[in-house]
Structure formats: C-alpha cells, structure tokens
PDB file of C-alpha atoms in Angstrom:
ATOM      1  CA  MET B   1      33.904 -79.985 -78.098  1.00 50.00           C
ATOM      2  CA  GLY B   2      35.404 -83.016 -76.489  1.00 50.00           C
ATOM      3  CA  ASP B   3      35.014 -84.289 -72.972  1.00 51.00           C
ATOM      4  CA  ALA B   4      38.439 -82.920 -72.010  1.00 47.00           C
ATOM      5  CA  ALA B   5      37.456 -79.442 -73.020  1.00 48.00           C
ATOM      6  CA  LEU B   6      34.220 -79.648 -71.032  1.00 44.00           C
ATOM      7  CA  ASP B   7      36.069 -80.753 -67.923  1.00 50.00           C
ATOM      8  CA  THR B   8      38.545 -77.880 -68.263  1.00 49.00           C
ATOM      9  CA  ALA B   9      35.752 -75.286 -68.600  1.00 47.00           C
ATOM     10  CA  ALA B  10      33.941 -76.662 -65.588  1.00 48.00           C
ATOM     11  CA  ALA B  11      37.110 -76.515 -63.513  1.00 49.00           C
ATOM     12  CA  ASP B  12      37.704 -72.922 -64.540  1.00 54.00           C
ATOM     13  CA  ASN B  13      34.133 -71.969 -63.568  1.00 53.00           C
ATOM     14  CA  THR B  14      34.502 -73.652 -60.215  1.00 53.00           C
ATOM     15  CA  GLU B  15      37.773 -71.857 -59.488  1.00 55.00           C
ATOM     16  CA  SER B  16      36.263 -68.503 -60.534  1.00 52.00           C
ATOM     17  CA  ALA B  17      33.284 -69.015 -58.254  1.00 52.00           C
ATOM     18  CA  ALA B  18      35.565 -69.815 -55.341  1.00 53.00           C
ATOM     19  CA  VAL B  19      37.635 -66.700 -55.929  1.00 48.00           C
ATOM     20  CA  THR B  20      34.472 -64.572 -56.141  1.00 52.00           C
ATOM     21  CA  GLU B  21      33.139 -66.048 -52.907  1.00 56.00           C
ATOM     22  CA  GLN B  22      36.441 -65.388 -51.110  1.00 58.00           C
ATOM     23  CA  VAL B  23      36.563 -61.787 -52.280  1.00 48.00           C
ATOM     24  CA  ALA B  24      32.982 -61.254 -51.152  1.00 50.00           C
ATOM     25  CA  GLY B  25      33.736 -62.813 -47.775  1.00 53.00           C
ATOM     26  CA  ASN B  26      36.803 -60.630 -47.289  1.00 53.00           C
ATOM     27  CA  THR B  27      34.767 -57.570 -48.176  1.00 50.00           C
ATOM     28  CA  LEU B  28      32.016 -58.446 -45.722  1.00 44.00           C
ATOM     29  CA  ALA B  29      34.578 -59.160 -43.028  1.00 47.00           C
ATOM     30  CA  THR B  30      36.261 -55.829 -43.620  1.00 48.00           C
ATOM     31  CA  MET B  31      32.950 -54.030 -43.439  1.00 48.00           C
ATOM     32  CA  GLY B  32      32.094 -55.827 -40.236  1.00 50.00           C
ATOM     33  CA  GLU B  33      35.366 -54.794 -38.593  1.00 50.00           C
ATOM     34  CA  GLU B  34      34.977 -51.162 -39.595  1.00 49.00           C
ATOM     35  CA  ALA B  35      31.362 -50.840 -38.389  1.00 48.00           C
ATOM     36  CA  PRO B  36      32.168 -50.565 -34.672  1.00 53.00           C
ATOM     37  CA  ALA B  37      34.706 -47.825 -35.366  1.00 50.00           C
ATOM     38  CA  THR B  38      32.140 -45.894 -37.381  1.00 52.00           C
ATOM     39  CA  GLU B  39      29.517 -46.303 -34.686  1.00 53.00           C
ATOM     40  CA  GLN B  40      32.023 -45.225 -32.012  1.00 54.00           C
ATOM     41  CA  ALA B  41      32.862 -42.121 -34.001  1.00 50.00           C
ATOM     42  CA  ALA B  42      29.162 -41.333 -34.287  1.00 52.00           C
ATOM     43  CA  ASP B  43      28.698 -41.801 -30.537  1.00 56.00           C
ATOM     44  CA  THR B  44      31.673 -39.543 -29.803  1.00 55.00           C
ATOM     45  CA  SER B  45      30.252 -36.925 -32.139  1.00 55.00           C
ATOM     46  CA  ASP B  46      26.858 -37.104 -30.379  1.00 57.00           C
ATOM     47  CA  GLU B  47      28.467 -36.749 -26.953  1.00 55.00           C
ATOM     48  CA  GLY B  48      30.437 -33.739 -28.114  1.00 54.00           C
ATOM     49  CA  ALA B  49      27.323 -32.117 -29.529  1.00 52.00           C
ATOM     50  CA  THR B  50      25.360 -32.795 -26.337  1.00 59.00           C
ATOM     51  CA  GLY B  51      28.108 -31.278 -24.203  1.00 59.00           C
ATOM     52  CA  GLU B  52      28.292 -28.180 -26.369  1.00 64.00           C
ATOM     53  CA  GLU B  53      24.525 -27.790 -26.310  1.00 67.00           C
ATOM     54  CA  GLY B  54      24.483 -28.117 -22.510  1.00 63.00           C
ATOM     55  CA  ALA B  55      27.156 -25.465 -22.111  1.00 62.00           C
ATOM     56  CA  ALA B  56      25.290 -23.189 -24.486  1.00 61.00           C
ATOM     57  CA  SER B  57      22.065 -23.714 -22.507  1.00 65.00           C
ATOM     58  CA  GLU B  58      23.800 -22.820 -19.244  1.00 66.00           C
ATOM     59  CA  GLU B  59      25.237 -19.670 -20.796  1.00 63.00           C
ATOM     60  CA  ALA B  60      21.835 -18.738 -22.178  1.00 57.00           C
ATOM     61  CA  ALA B  61      20.258 -19.300 -18.759  1.00 57.00           C
ATOM     62  CA  LYS B  62      22.842 -16.998 -17.181  1.00 57.00           C
ATOM     63  CA  ASP B  63      22.147 -14.348 -19.791  1.00 58.00           C
ATOM     64  CA  ASP B  64      18.369 -14.641 -19.274  1.00 60.00           C
ATOM     65  CA  LYS B  65      18.606 -14.299 -15.470  1.00 58.00           C
ATOM     66  CA  PRO B  66      17.340 -10.793 -14.575  1.00 64.00           C
ATOM     67  CA  GLU B  67      19.659  -8.484 -12.736  1.00 75.00           C
ATOM     68  CA  THR B  68      18.748  -7.319  -9.231  1.00 76.00           C
ATOM     69  CA  LYS B  69      16.782  -4.069  -9.418  1.00 87.00           C
ATOM     70  CA  ALA B  70      16.483  -3.231  -5.734  1.00 92.00           C
ATOM     71  CA  PRO B  71      19.015  -0.711  -4.409  1.00 94.00           C
ATOM     72  CA  GLU B  72      21.265  -1.518  -1.478  1.00 92.00           C
ATOM     73  CA  ALA B  73      19.161   0.835   0.654  1.00 94.00           C
ATOM     74  CA  TYR B  74      15.980   2.710  -0.198  1.00 95.00           C
ATOM     75  CA  GLU B  75      15.823   6.470   0.134  1.00 95.00           C
ATOM     76  CA  ASP B  76      13.094   8.110   2.212  1.00 94.00           C
ATOM     77  CA  PHE B  77       9.813   8.155   0.354  1.00 95.00           C
ATOM     78  CA  ALA B  78       8.367  11.474  -0.783  1.00 93.00           C
ATOM     79  CA  LEU B  79       4.858  11.874   0.625  1.00 92.00           C
ATOM     80  CA  PRO B  80       2.171  14.551   0.143  1.00 89.00           C
ATOM     81  CA  GLU B  81       2.270  17.553   2.448  1.00 87.00           C
ATOM     82  CA  GLY B  82       0.755  16.787   5.813  1.00 85.00           C
ATOM     83  CA  VAL B  83       1.150  13.026   5.419  1.00 88.00           C
ATOM     84  CA  GLU B  84       3.677  11.254   7.624  1.00 89.00           C
ATOM     85  CA  ILE B  85       4.599   7.585   7.520  1.00 91.00           C
ATOM     86  CA  ASP B  86       5.064   5.671  10.749  1.00 92.00           C
ATOM     87  CA  ALA B  87       8.674   4.543  11.305  1.00 94.00           C
ATOM     88  CA  GLU B  88       7.669   0.901  11.707  1.00 95.00           C
ATOM     89  CA  VAL B  89       5.482   0.987   8.592  1.00 94.00           C
ATOM     90  CA  ASP B  90       8.313   2.667   6.681  1.00 95.00           C
ATOM     91  CA  ALA B  91      10.715  -0.126   7.660  1.00 95.00           C
ATOM     92  CA  ASP B  92       8.177  -2.810   6.746  1.00 96.00           C
ATOM     93  CA  LEU B  93       7.565  -1.213   3.361  1.00 95.00           C
ATOM     94  CA  LYS B  94      11.278  -1.094   2.544  1.00 96.00           C
ATOM     95  CA  THR B  95      11.716  -4.717   3.625  1.00 96.00           C
ATOM     96  CA  LEU B  96       8.831  -5.802   1.426  1.00 96.00           C
ATOM     97  CA  ALA B  97      10.162  -3.800  -1.514  1.00 96.00           C
ATOM     98  CA  LYS B  98      13.539  -5.493  -1.090  1.00 96.00           C
ATOM     99  CA  GLU B  99      11.953  -8.942  -1.086  1.00 96.00           C
ATOM    100  CA  LEU B 100       9.994  -8.105  -4.248  1.00 95.00           C
ATOM    101  CA  ASP B 101      13.141  -6.673  -5.865  1.00 95.00           C
ATOM    102  CA  LEU B 102      11.512  -3.296  -6.539  1.00 96.00           C
ATOM    103  CA  THR B 103      13.400  -0.286  -7.779  1.00 96.00           C
ATOM    104  CA  GLN B 104      13.269   2.978  -5.830  1.00 96.00           C
ATOM    105  CA  GLU B 105      10.677   4.274  -8.284  1.00 96.00           C
ATOM    106  CA  GLN B 106       8.489   1.183  -7.958  1.00 96.00           C
ATOM    107  CA  ALA B 107       8.688   1.280  -4.162  1.00 96.00           C
ATOM    108  CA  GLN B 108       7.721   4.973  -4.290  1.00 96.00           C
ATOM    109  CA  LEU B 109       4.575   4.046  -6.227  1.00 96.00           C
ATOM    110  CA  VAL B 110       3.618   1.638  -3.432  1.00 95.00           C
ATOM    111  CA  ALA B 111       4.250   4.374  -0.854  1.00 95.00           C
ATOM    112  CA  ASN B 112       2.083   6.774  -2.873  1.00 95.00           C
ATOM    113  CA  LEU B 113      -0.744   4.266  -2.863  1.00 94.00           C
ATOM    114  CA  GLY B 114      -0.492   3.893   0.918  1.00 93.00           C
ATOM    115  CA  ALA B 115      -0.514   7.675   1.396  1.00 93.00           C
ATOM    116  CA  LYS B 116      -3.581   7.963  -0.836  1.00 94.00           C
ATOM    117  CA  GLN B 117      -5.404   5.347   1.219  1.00 93.00           C
ATOM    118  CA  ALA B 118      -4.453   7.115   4.463  1.00 91.00           C
ATOM    119  CA  GLN B 119      -5.847  10.384   3.111  1.00 92.00           C
ATOM    120  CA  LYS B 120      -9.072   8.618   2.173  1.00 94.00           C
ATOM    121  CA  TRP B 121      -9.396   7.371   5.757  1.00 93.00           C
ATOM    122  CA  VAL B 122      -8.815  10.874   7.142  1.00 91.00           C
ATOM    123  CA  GLU B 123     -11.398  12.351   4.781  1.00 93.00           C
ATOM    124  CA  ALA B 124     -13.917   9.667   5.709  1.00 96.00           C
ATOM    125  CA  HIS B 125     -13.294  10.285   9.415  1.00 93.00           C
ATOM    126  CA  GLN B 126     -13.689  14.045   8.978  1.00 92.00           C
ATOM    127  CA  SER B 127     -16.909  13.491   7.069  1.00 94.00           C
ATOM    128  CA  GLN B 128     -18.246  11.397   9.946  1.00 94.00           C
ATOM    129  CA  ILE B 129     -17.353  14.159  12.402  1.00 94.00           C
ATOM    130  CA  GLU B 130     -19.141  16.784  10.289  1.00 94.00           C
ATOM    131  CA  THR B 131     -22.222  14.586   9.983  1.00 95.00           C
ATOM    132  CA  ALA B 132     -22.306  13.921  13.729  1.00 95.00           C
ATOM    133  CA  SER B 133     -21.703  17.613  14.516  1.00 94.00           C
ATOM    134  CA  LYS B 134     -24.665  18.691  12.411  1.00 95.00           C
ATOM    135  CA  ALA B 135     -26.911  16.078  14.027  1.00 96.00           C
ATOM    136  CA  TRP B 136     -25.862  17.255  17.516  1.00 95.00           C
ATOM    137  CA  ALA B 137     -26.486  20.900  16.614  1.00 95.00           C
ATOM    138  CA  ASP B 138     -29.951  20.067  15.293  1.00 96.00           C
ATOM    139  CA  GLU B 139     -30.712  18.234  18.531  1.00 96.00           C
ATOM    140  CA  VAL B 140     -29.702  21.272  20.613  1.00 95.00           C
ATOM    141  CA  LYS B 141     -31.843  23.557  18.480  1.00 95.00           C
ATOM    142  CA  ALA B 142     -34.831  21.277  19.026  1.00 95.00           C
ATOM    143  CA  ASP B 143     -34.301  20.983  22.786  1.00 95.00           C
ATOM    144  CA  PRO B 144     -37.291  22.573  24.572  1.00 94.00           C
ATOM    145  CA  GLU B 145     -35.154  23.911  27.419  1.00 94.00           C
ATOM    146  CA  PHE B 146     -31.911  24.935  25.740  1.00 94.00           C
ATOM    147  CA  GLY B 147     -32.906  25.369  22.084  1.00 95.00           C
ATOM    148  CA  GLY B 148     -35.481  27.374  20.191  1.00 95.00           C
ATOM    149  CA  ASP B 149     -35.898  30.873  21.604  1.00 95.00           C
ATOM    150  CA  ASN B 150     -33.516  29.967  24.451  1.00 94.00           C
ATOM    151  CA  LEU B 151     -30.614  29.015  22.162  1.00 95.00           C
ATOM    152  CA  LYS B 152     -28.944  32.423  22.272  1.00 95.00           C
ATOM    153  CA  ALA B 153     -29.027  32.529  26.078  1.00 94.00           C
ATOM    154  CA  THR B 154     -27.844  28.931  26.241  1.00 95.00           C
ATOM    155  CA  LEU B 155     -24.787  29.662  24.103  1.00 94.00           C
ATOM    156  CA  ALA B 156     -23.988  32.782  26.115  1.00 94.00           C
ATOM    157  CA  SER B 157     -24.115  30.819  29.399  1.00 94.00           C
ATOM    158  CA  SER B 158     -21.998  28.028  27.915  1.00 93.00           C
ATOM    159  CA  ALA B 159     -19.416  30.521  26.679  1.00 93.00           C
ATOM    160  CA  LYS B 160     -19.247  32.177  30.104  1.00 93.00           C
ATOM    161  CA  ALA B 161     -18.518  28.824  31.756  1.00 94.00           C
ATOM    162  CA  LEU B 162     -15.898  27.957  29.162  1.00 93.00           C
ATOM    163  CA  ASN B 163     -14.159  31.316  29.586  1.00 92.00           C
ATOM    164  CA  GLN B 164     -13.963  30.911  33.311  1.00 92.00           C
ATOM    165  CA  PHE B 165     -13.104  27.219  33.649  1.00 93.00           C
ATOM    166  CA  GLY B 166     -11.956  26.048  30.247  1.00 91.00           C
ATOM    167  CA  THR B 167      -8.342  25.744  29.130  1.00 93.00           C
ATOM    168  CA  PRO B 168      -6.804  26.369  25.703  1.00 93.00           C
ATOM    169  CA  GLU B 169      -6.406  22.613  25.353  1.00 95.00           C
ATOM    170  CA  LEU B 170     -10.120  22.109  25.973  1.00 94.00           C
ATOM    171  CA  ARG B 171     -11.016  24.740  23.396  1.00 92.00           C
ATOM    172  CA  LYS B 172      -8.759  22.992  20.856  1.00 93.00           C
ATOM    173  CA  LEU B 173     -10.387  19.650  21.615  1.00 93.00           C
ATOM    174  CA  LEU B 174     -13.879  21.081  21.141  1.00 91.00           C
ATOM    175  CA  ASP B 175     -12.900  22.722  17.855  1.00 90.00           C
ATOM    176  CA  GLU B 176     -11.206  19.637  16.386  1.00 90.00           C
ATOM    177  CA  THR B 177     -13.778  17.058  17.425  1.00 91.00           C
ATOM    178  CA  ARG B 178     -16.856  19.313  17.276  1.00 92.00           C
ATOM    179  CA  LEU B 179     -17.828  17.899  20.652  1.00 92.00           C
ATOM    180  CA  GLY B 180     -18.846  21.431  21.563  1.00 92.00           C
ATOM    181  CA  ASN B 181     -22.010  20.743  19.565  1.00 93.00           C
ATOM    182  CA  HIS B 182     -22.831  17.654  21.579  1.00 94.00           C
ATOM    183  CA  PRO B 183     -26.093  18.223  23.500  1.00 95.00           C
ATOM    184  CA  GLU B 184     -24.628  16.993  26.784  1.00 95.00           C
ATOM    185  CA  PHE B 185     -21.700  19.397  26.578  1.00 94.00           C
ATOM    186  CA  VAL B 186     -24.001  22.306  25.750  1.00 95.00           C
ATOM    187  CA  ARG B 187     -26.445  21.480  28.552  1.00 94.00           C
ATOM    188  CA  THR B 188     -23.687  21.013  31.137  1.00 94.00           C
ATOM    189  CA  PHE B 189     -21.789  24.191  30.350  1.00 95.00           C
ATOM    190  CA  ALA B 190     -25.015  26.173  29.999  1.00 95.00           C
ATOM    191  CA  LYS B 191     -26.007  25.121  33.529  1.00 95.00           C
ATOM    192  CA  ILE B 192     -22.549  26.053  34.847  1.00 95.00           C
ATOM    193  CA  GLY B 193     -22.785  29.427  33.125  1.00 94.00           C
ATOM    194  CA  ARG B 194     -26.203  30.101  34.676  1.00 93.00           C
ATOM    195  CA  ALA B 195     -24.944  29.106  38.110  1.00 93.00           C
ATOM    196  CA  ILE B 196     -21.968  31.452  38.081  1.00 91.00           C
ATOM    197  CA  SER B 197     -24.105  34.260  36.607  1.00 85.00           C
ATOM    198  CA  GLU B 198     -26.404  34.099  39.610  1.00 77.00           C
ATOM    199  CA  ASP B 199     -23.497  34.414  42.044  1.00 64.00           C
ATOM    200  CA  THR B 200     -21.372  37.043  40.286  1.00 58.00           C
ATOM    201  CA  PHE B 201     -21.883  40.405  38.657  1.00 49.00           C
ATOM    202  CA  VAL B 202     -21.753  40.157  34.882  1.00 48.00           C
ATOM    203  CA  SER B 203     -19.991  43.073  33.259  1.00 49.00           C
ATOM    204  CA  GLY B 204     -21.608  44.431  30.146  1.00 46.00           C
ATOM    205  CA  ASP B 205     -18.446  45.813  28.584  1.00 49.00           C
ATOM    206  CA  ARG B 206     -17.642  45.051  24.978  1.00 47.00           C
ATOM    207  CA  ASN B 207     -14.524  42.940  25.714  1.00 50.00           C
ATOM    208  CA  SER B 208     -16.504  40.566  27.909  1.00 47.00           C
ATOM    209  CA  ARG B 209     -19.191  40.204  25.268  1.00 49.00           C
ATOM    210  CA  SER B 210     -16.617  39.524  22.545  1.00 49.00           C
ATOM    211  CA  SER B 211     -14.925  36.914  24.702  1.00 50.00           C
ATOM    212  CA  ASN B 212     -18.194  35.136  25.354  1.00 52.00           C
ATOM    213  CA  THR B 213     -19.019  35.158  21.651  1.00 51.00           C
ATOM    214  CA  ASP B 214     -15.671  33.603  20.769  1.00 55.00           C
ATOM    215  CA  ALA B 215     -16.117  30.937  23.415  1.00 53.00           C
ATOM    216  CA  ALA B 216     -19.605  30.152  22.151  1.00 54.00           C
ATOM    217  CA  LYS B 217     -18.112  29.258  18.777  1.00 59.00           C
ATOM    218  CA  SER B 218     -16.329  26.333  20.415  1.00 57.00           C
ATOM    219  CA  PHE B 219     -19.702  24.946  21.423  1.00 60.00           C
ATOM    220  CA  TYR B 220     -21.640  25.824  18.340  1.00 57.00           C
ATOM    221  CA  PRO B 221     -19.162  26.689  15.561  1.00 52.00           C
ATOM    222  CA  ASN B 222     -21.752  26.786  12.782  1.00 54.00           C
ATOM    223  CA  SER B 223     -24.040  29.172  14.597  1.00 48.00           C
ATOM    224  CA  LYS B 224     -24.099  32.949  14.101  1.00 46.00           C
ATOM    225  CA  HIS B 225     -23.760  35.079  17.175  1.00 41.00           C
ATOM    226  CA  ASN B 226     -24.599  38.730  17.671  1.00 38.00           C
TER     227      ASN B 226
END
C-alpha cells in the first residue's frame, strides 16, 4: 500500500470515530432529558398510590368503629321479689351504663349484681340480729332475779305490762328487732307488770291468759309458754 492509501484510511477512521462519538453524545443527551420526565411520572404515581391508600385507611377505620350499643333510654331493671332500688341509685346506674355504652341486657346484669349484694347485706344483718337475740335470751335465763325458776313469772309480768301499755307499733318493733329479748327490756317490763299486778285484780279467765302469752312472745319469741 502506498502512502496515499494509508492517509485515506486514517482519514476514514477519524471521521467514523467522530460520527460514533456524536451519536453517543446525542443518545446520552436524549436520555438525560427524558430522565426528569420519568422521575416525575414515578413521583406522580407514588402520590396517587399514597392518596388511595389514605382514603382506604379512612374507610377501613370507619368500618372498624363500633356502633353505639346503649339504648336511648334504659327500661326499668327487673329485680328479685322484695328488692327495691333507690331512685337515685337507679338514675346513677343508668347514667353509668350510658357512659360505658352498655346494652339493656348488660346493664341488667350490673343491676342483678347490685341486688345480689344488697341481699347479702340483709342476710348478714339478720344473722347478726339472730345472734344477738340468742345471747340476750341466754342472759335473761341466767339472771338470778328474772331467770331460772322465775323466768315464767317474769315473762307473764312483762306480757301484762305490754298488753296494758304497749302499742301495735311497739309489738312490731320488738318482733322485727328482737329487742324484746334484751335483758333491760325484760327487766323493765317485768317490773311494770309486777307493779300493776299489785294494784289491780288479775282475772284468771282464758282470754286474759292467752293475751298475756301472745304478748310474752314479743319479749321472748323463742321461748315456749304454757
């Protein structure tokens, strides 16, 4: 090959390299211009997805929110026979049930629990009365003046005083509280009965005796009388 041919080949190679470089530069430039658009599209897509997810979360939260269970107004609670609820306590219970969003059935369960506790208190109180009544009766029986062999006469004198001076309300009080067994009540009424027996004629008819026996039960309800 001659020198002219070598020069021509070199020129062609140089021109080809320049064209290749230009094409590569144009390609890189084009890619650089399109990149922001692609990124913007990606950002827009992300924002749209985030917005949709947020809306879906809000809807899900609404669906998960429990509905109100409490009624507009609670009906009267059904309580066991003989148990009454105080008006103020009843109002407080319904207010509390409303605040706790209880159904009528759930509020009734709370009322049942309160009634059960009230009955327990009544039973405990009655048990205390019975225990005290027995202790008082034992004390009267052991009293040297009014108990022992004198117990029958003591109860008869007490009954006489109660028949003459007592009222139906007093009898009811003695029966309910068992205070008729209290030693001081027995002693006091026995002394009154003896005092009026000394000043008045005591009839021995059957009606009088029956009345005295009934009255004696108010003082000593667990005792047997002839």
